[in-house]
mmCIF file of C-alpha atoms in Angstrom:
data_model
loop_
_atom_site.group_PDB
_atom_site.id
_atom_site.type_symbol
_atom_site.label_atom_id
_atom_site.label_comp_id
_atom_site.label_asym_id
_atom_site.label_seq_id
_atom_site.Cartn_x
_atom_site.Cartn_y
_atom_site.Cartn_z
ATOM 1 C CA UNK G 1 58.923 125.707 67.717
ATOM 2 C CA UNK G 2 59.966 128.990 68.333
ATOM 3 C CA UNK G 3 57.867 131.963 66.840
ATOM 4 C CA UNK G 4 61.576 133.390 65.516
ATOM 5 C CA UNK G 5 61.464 130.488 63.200
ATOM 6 C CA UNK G 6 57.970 129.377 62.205
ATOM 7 C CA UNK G 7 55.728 132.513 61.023
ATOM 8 C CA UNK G 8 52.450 132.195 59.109
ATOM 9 C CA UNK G 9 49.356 132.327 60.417
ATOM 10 C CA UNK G 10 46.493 129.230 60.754
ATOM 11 C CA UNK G 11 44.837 128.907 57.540
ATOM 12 C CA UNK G 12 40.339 129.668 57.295
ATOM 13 C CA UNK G 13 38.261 127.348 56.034
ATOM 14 C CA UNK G 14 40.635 125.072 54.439
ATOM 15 C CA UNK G 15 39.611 121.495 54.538
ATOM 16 C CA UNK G 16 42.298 118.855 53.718
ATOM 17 C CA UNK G 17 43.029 117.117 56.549
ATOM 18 C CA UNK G 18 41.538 113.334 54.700
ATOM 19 C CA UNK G 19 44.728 114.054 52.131
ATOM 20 C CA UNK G 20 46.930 113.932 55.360
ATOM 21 C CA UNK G 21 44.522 111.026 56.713
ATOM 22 C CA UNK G 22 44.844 109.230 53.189
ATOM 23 C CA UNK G 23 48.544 109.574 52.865
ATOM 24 C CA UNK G 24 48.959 108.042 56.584
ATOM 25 C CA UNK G 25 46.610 105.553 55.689
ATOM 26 C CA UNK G 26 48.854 104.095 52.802
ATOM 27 C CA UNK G 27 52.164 103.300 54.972
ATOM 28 C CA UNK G 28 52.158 99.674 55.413
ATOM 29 C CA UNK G 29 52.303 100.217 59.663
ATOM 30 C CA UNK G 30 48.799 102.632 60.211
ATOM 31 C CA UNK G 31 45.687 101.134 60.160
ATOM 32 C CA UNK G 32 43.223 103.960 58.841
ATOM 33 C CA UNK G 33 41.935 104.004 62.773
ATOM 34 C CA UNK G 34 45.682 105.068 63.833
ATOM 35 C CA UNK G 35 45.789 107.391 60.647
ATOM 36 C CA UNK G 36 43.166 109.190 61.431
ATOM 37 C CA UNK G 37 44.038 109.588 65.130
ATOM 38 C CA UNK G 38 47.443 110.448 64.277
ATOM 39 C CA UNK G 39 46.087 113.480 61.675
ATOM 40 C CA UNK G 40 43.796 115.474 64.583
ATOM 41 C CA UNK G 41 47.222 115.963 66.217
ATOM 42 C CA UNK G 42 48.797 117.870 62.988
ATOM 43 C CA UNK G 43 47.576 121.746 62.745
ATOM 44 C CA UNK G 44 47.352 123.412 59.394
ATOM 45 C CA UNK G 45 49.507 126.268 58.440
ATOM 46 C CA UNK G 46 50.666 128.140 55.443
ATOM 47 C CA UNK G 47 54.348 130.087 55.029
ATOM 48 C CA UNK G 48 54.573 132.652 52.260
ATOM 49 C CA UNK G 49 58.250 132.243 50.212
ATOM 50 C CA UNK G 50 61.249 133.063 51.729
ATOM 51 C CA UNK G 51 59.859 132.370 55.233
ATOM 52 C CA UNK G 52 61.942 129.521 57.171
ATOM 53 C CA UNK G 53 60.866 126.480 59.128
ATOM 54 C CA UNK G 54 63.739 125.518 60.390
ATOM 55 C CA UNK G 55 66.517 127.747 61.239
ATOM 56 C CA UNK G 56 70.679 126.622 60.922
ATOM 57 C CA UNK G 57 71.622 126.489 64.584
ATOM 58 C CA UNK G 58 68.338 125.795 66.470
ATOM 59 C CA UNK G 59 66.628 122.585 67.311
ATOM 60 C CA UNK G 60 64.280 120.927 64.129
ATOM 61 C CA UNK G 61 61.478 119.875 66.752
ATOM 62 C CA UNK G 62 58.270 119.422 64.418
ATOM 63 C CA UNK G 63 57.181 116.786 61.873
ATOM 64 C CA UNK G 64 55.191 118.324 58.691
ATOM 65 C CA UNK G 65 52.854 117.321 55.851
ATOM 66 C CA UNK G 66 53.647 119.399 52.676
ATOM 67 C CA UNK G 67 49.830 119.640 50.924
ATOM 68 C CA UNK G 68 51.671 121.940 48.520
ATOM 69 C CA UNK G 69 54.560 124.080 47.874
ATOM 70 C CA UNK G 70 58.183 123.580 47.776
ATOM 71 C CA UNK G 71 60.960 123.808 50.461
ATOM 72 C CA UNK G 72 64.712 123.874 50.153
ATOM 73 C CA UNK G 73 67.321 122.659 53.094
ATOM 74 C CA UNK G 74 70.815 124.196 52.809
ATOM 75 C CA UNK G 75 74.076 124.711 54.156
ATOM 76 C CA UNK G 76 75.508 127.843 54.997
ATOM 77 C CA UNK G 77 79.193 129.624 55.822
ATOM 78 C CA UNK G 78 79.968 132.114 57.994
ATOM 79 C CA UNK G 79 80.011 134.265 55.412
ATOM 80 C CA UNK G 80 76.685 133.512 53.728
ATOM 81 C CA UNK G 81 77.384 131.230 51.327
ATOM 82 C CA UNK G 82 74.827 128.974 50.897
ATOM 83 C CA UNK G 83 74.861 125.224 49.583
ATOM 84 C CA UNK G 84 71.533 123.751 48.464
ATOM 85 C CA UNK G 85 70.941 119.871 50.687
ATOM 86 C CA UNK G 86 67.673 119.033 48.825
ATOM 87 C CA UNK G 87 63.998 119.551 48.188
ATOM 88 C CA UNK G 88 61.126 118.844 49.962
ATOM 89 C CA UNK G 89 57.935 119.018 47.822
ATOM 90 C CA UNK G 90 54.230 118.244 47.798
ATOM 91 C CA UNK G 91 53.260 114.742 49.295
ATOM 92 C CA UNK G 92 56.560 114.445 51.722
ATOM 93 C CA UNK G 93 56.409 114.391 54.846
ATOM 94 C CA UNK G 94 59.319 115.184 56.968
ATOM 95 C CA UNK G 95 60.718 114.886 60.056
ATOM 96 C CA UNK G 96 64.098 114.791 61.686
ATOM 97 C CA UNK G 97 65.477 111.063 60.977
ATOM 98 C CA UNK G 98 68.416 111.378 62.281
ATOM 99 C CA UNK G 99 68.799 111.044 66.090
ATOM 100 C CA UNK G 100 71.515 113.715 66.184
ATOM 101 C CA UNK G 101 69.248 116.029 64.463
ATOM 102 C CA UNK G 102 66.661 115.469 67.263
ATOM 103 C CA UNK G 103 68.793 116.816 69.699
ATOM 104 C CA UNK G 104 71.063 119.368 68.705
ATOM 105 C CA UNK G 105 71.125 122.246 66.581
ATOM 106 C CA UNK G 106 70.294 122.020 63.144
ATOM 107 C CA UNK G 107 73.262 121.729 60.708
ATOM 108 C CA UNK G 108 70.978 123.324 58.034
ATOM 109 C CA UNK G 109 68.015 125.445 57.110
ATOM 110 C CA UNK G 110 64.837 124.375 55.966
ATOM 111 C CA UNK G 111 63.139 127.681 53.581
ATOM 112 C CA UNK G 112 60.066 127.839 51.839
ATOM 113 C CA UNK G 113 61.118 128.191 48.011
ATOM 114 C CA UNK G 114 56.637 128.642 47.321
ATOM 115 C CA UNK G 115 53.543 129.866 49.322
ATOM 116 C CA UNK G 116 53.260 126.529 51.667
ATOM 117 C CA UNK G 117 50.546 124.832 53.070
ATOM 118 C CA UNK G 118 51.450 122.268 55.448
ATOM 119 C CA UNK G 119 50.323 120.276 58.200
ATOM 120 C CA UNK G 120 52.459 120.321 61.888
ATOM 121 C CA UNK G 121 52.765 118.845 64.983
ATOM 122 C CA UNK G 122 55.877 118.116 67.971
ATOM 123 C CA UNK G 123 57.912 115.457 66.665
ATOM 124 C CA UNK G 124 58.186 114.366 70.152
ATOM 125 C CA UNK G 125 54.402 114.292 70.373
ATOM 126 C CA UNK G 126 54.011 112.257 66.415
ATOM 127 C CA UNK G 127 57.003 109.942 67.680
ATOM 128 C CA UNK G 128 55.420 108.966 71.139
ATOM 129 C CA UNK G 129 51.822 108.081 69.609
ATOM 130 C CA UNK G 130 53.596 105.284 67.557
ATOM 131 C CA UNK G 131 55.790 104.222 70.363
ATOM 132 C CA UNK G 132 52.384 103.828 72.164
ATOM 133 C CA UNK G 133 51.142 101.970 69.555
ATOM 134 C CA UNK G 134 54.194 99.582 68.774
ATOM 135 C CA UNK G 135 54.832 101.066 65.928
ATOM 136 C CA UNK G 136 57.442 103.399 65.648
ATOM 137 C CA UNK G 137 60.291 100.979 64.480
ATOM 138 C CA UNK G 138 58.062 99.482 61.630
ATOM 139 C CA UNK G 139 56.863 103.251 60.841
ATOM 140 C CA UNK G 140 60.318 104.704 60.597
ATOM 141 C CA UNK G 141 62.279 101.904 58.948
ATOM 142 C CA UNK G 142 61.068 102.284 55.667
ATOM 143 C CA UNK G 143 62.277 106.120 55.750
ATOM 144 C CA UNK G 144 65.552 105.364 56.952
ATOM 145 C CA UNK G 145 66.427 102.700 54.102
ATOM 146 C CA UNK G 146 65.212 105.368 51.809
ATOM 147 C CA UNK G 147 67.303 108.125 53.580
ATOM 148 C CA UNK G 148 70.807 105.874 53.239
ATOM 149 C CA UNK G 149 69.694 104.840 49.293
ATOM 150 C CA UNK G 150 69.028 108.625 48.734
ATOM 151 C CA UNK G 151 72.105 109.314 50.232
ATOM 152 C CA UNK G 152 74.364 106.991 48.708
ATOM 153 C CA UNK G 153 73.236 107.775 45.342
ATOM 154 C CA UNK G 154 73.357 111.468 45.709
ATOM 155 C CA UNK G 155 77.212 110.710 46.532
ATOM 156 C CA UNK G 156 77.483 108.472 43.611
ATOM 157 C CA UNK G 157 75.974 111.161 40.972
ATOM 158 C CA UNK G 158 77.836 113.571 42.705
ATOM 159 C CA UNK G 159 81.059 112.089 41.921
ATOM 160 C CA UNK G 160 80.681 110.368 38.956
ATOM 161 C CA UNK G 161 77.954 111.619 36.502
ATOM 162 C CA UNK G 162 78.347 114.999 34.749
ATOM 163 C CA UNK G 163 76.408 117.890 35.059
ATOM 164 C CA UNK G 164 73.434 116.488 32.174
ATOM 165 C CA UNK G 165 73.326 113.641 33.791
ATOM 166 C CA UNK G 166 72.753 115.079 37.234
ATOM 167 C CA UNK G 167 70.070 116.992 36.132
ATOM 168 C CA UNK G 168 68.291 114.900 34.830
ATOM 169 C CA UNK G 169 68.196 112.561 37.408
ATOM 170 C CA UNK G 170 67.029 115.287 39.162
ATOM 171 C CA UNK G 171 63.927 115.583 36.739
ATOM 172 C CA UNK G 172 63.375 112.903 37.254
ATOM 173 C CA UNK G 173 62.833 112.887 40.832
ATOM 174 C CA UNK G 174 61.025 116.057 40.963
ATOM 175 C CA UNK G 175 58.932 115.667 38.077
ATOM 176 C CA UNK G 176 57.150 119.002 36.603
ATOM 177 C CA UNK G 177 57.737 120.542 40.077
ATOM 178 C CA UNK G 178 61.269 121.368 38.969
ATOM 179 C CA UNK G 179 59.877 123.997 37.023
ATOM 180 C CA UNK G 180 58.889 126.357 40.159
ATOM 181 C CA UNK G 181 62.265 125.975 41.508
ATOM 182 C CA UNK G 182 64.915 128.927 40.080
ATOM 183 C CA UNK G 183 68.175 127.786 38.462
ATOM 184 C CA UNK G 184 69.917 128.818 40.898
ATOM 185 C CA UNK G 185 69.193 127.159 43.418
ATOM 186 C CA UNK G 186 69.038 123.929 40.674
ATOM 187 C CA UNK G 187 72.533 124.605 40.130
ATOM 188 C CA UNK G 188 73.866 125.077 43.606
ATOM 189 C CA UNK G 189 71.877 121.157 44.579
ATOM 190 C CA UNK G 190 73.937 120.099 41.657
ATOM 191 C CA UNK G 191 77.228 121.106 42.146
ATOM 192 C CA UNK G 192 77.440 123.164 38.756
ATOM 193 C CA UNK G 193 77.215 126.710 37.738
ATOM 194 C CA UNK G 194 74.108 128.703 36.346
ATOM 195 C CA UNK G 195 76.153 128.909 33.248
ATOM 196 C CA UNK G 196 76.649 124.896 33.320
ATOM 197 C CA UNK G 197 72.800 124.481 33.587
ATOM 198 C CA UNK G 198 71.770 126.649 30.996
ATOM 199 C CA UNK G 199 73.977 125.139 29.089
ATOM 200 C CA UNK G 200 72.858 121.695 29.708
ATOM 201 C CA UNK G 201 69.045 122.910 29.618
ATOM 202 C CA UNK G 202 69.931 124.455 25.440
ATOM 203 C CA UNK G 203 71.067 121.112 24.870
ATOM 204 C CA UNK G 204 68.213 118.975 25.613
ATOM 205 C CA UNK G 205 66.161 121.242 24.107
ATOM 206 C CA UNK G 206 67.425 121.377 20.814
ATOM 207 C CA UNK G 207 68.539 117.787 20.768
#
């Protein structure tokens, strides 16, 4: 990845590479063995807020670990508008799922919304140790079914629930985390106005 848009620095002294190990460990495919010799090929970095990791119009070549922090992926126009995707959060780890996205210029950015620590390597690199291993299909299968059901139901809420409803479905899936993320941005994910969502917010509260 280019230096125009990753920058951070590698972290001193910090020591969690057995939470990446451990998290590896629990997919149903990786034996701790292939865990662990997965992890030495992930480097630790941290990205203050605001700083990107992927940029609209390049090539998404890496595969991270978020240890913590938030990160938003949005659309944007031509003229700067920009359209919240989704949120990527402590505990995720992401990677370009789909094949398009591998190979051509990102439709959207990915932006650090927090201070982010995170653990990196070359997709093409994390992608060719499970091939080597005969494990890529079972590895990636279970994020793909997940990716279409997250999908689908976005589209569903999207069309058919209103705005309290969206949100809290969206609670719900961030959990206490959607507290560090501004309204804003909450609103533009959700299709709704700041007004909308403060509106929506004063009503669960006082019911």
């Amino acid at each position: 990845m280019s230096n125009s848009v990753v920058s951070g620095s590698e972290p001193q002294m910090i020591e969690q590479k057995p939470v990446l190990i451990e998290f590896l460990a629990s997919h149903p495919a990786l034996s701790q063995p292939i865990a662990t010799q997965l992890a030495q090929s992930f480097h630790c970095r941290t990205m203050e807020k605001g700083i990107r990791m992927v940029s609209q119009g390049q090539l998404w070549d890496t595969a991270f670990f978020i240890s913590s922090g938030i990160m938003r992926f949005y659309y944007a126009t031509a003229d700067g508008k920009e359209f919240n995707k989704g949120f990527y959060k402590e505990g995720d780890l992401v990677w370009p799922k789909a094949p398009a996205a591998r190979t051509q210029p990102s439709l959207f950015t990915i932006e650090c919304l927090t201070p982010c620590l995170f653990w990196q390597m070359s997709f093409a690199d994390f992608q060719a140790q499970l091939v080597s291993e005969g494990l890529w299909e079972r590895f990636a299968l279970p994020y793909l079914e997940q990716f279409a059901d997250e999908k689908f139901l976005r589209e569903y809420e999207f069309l058919v629930h209103d705005a309290e409803k969206k949100y809290l479905s969206l609670c719900e899936q961030l959990g206490p985390m959607i507290e560090r993320i501004p309204d804003y941005h909450l609103a533009s994910y959700l299709g709704i106005t700041n007004v909308a969502l403060s509106r929506v917010k004063r009503k669960l509260k006082d019911a």
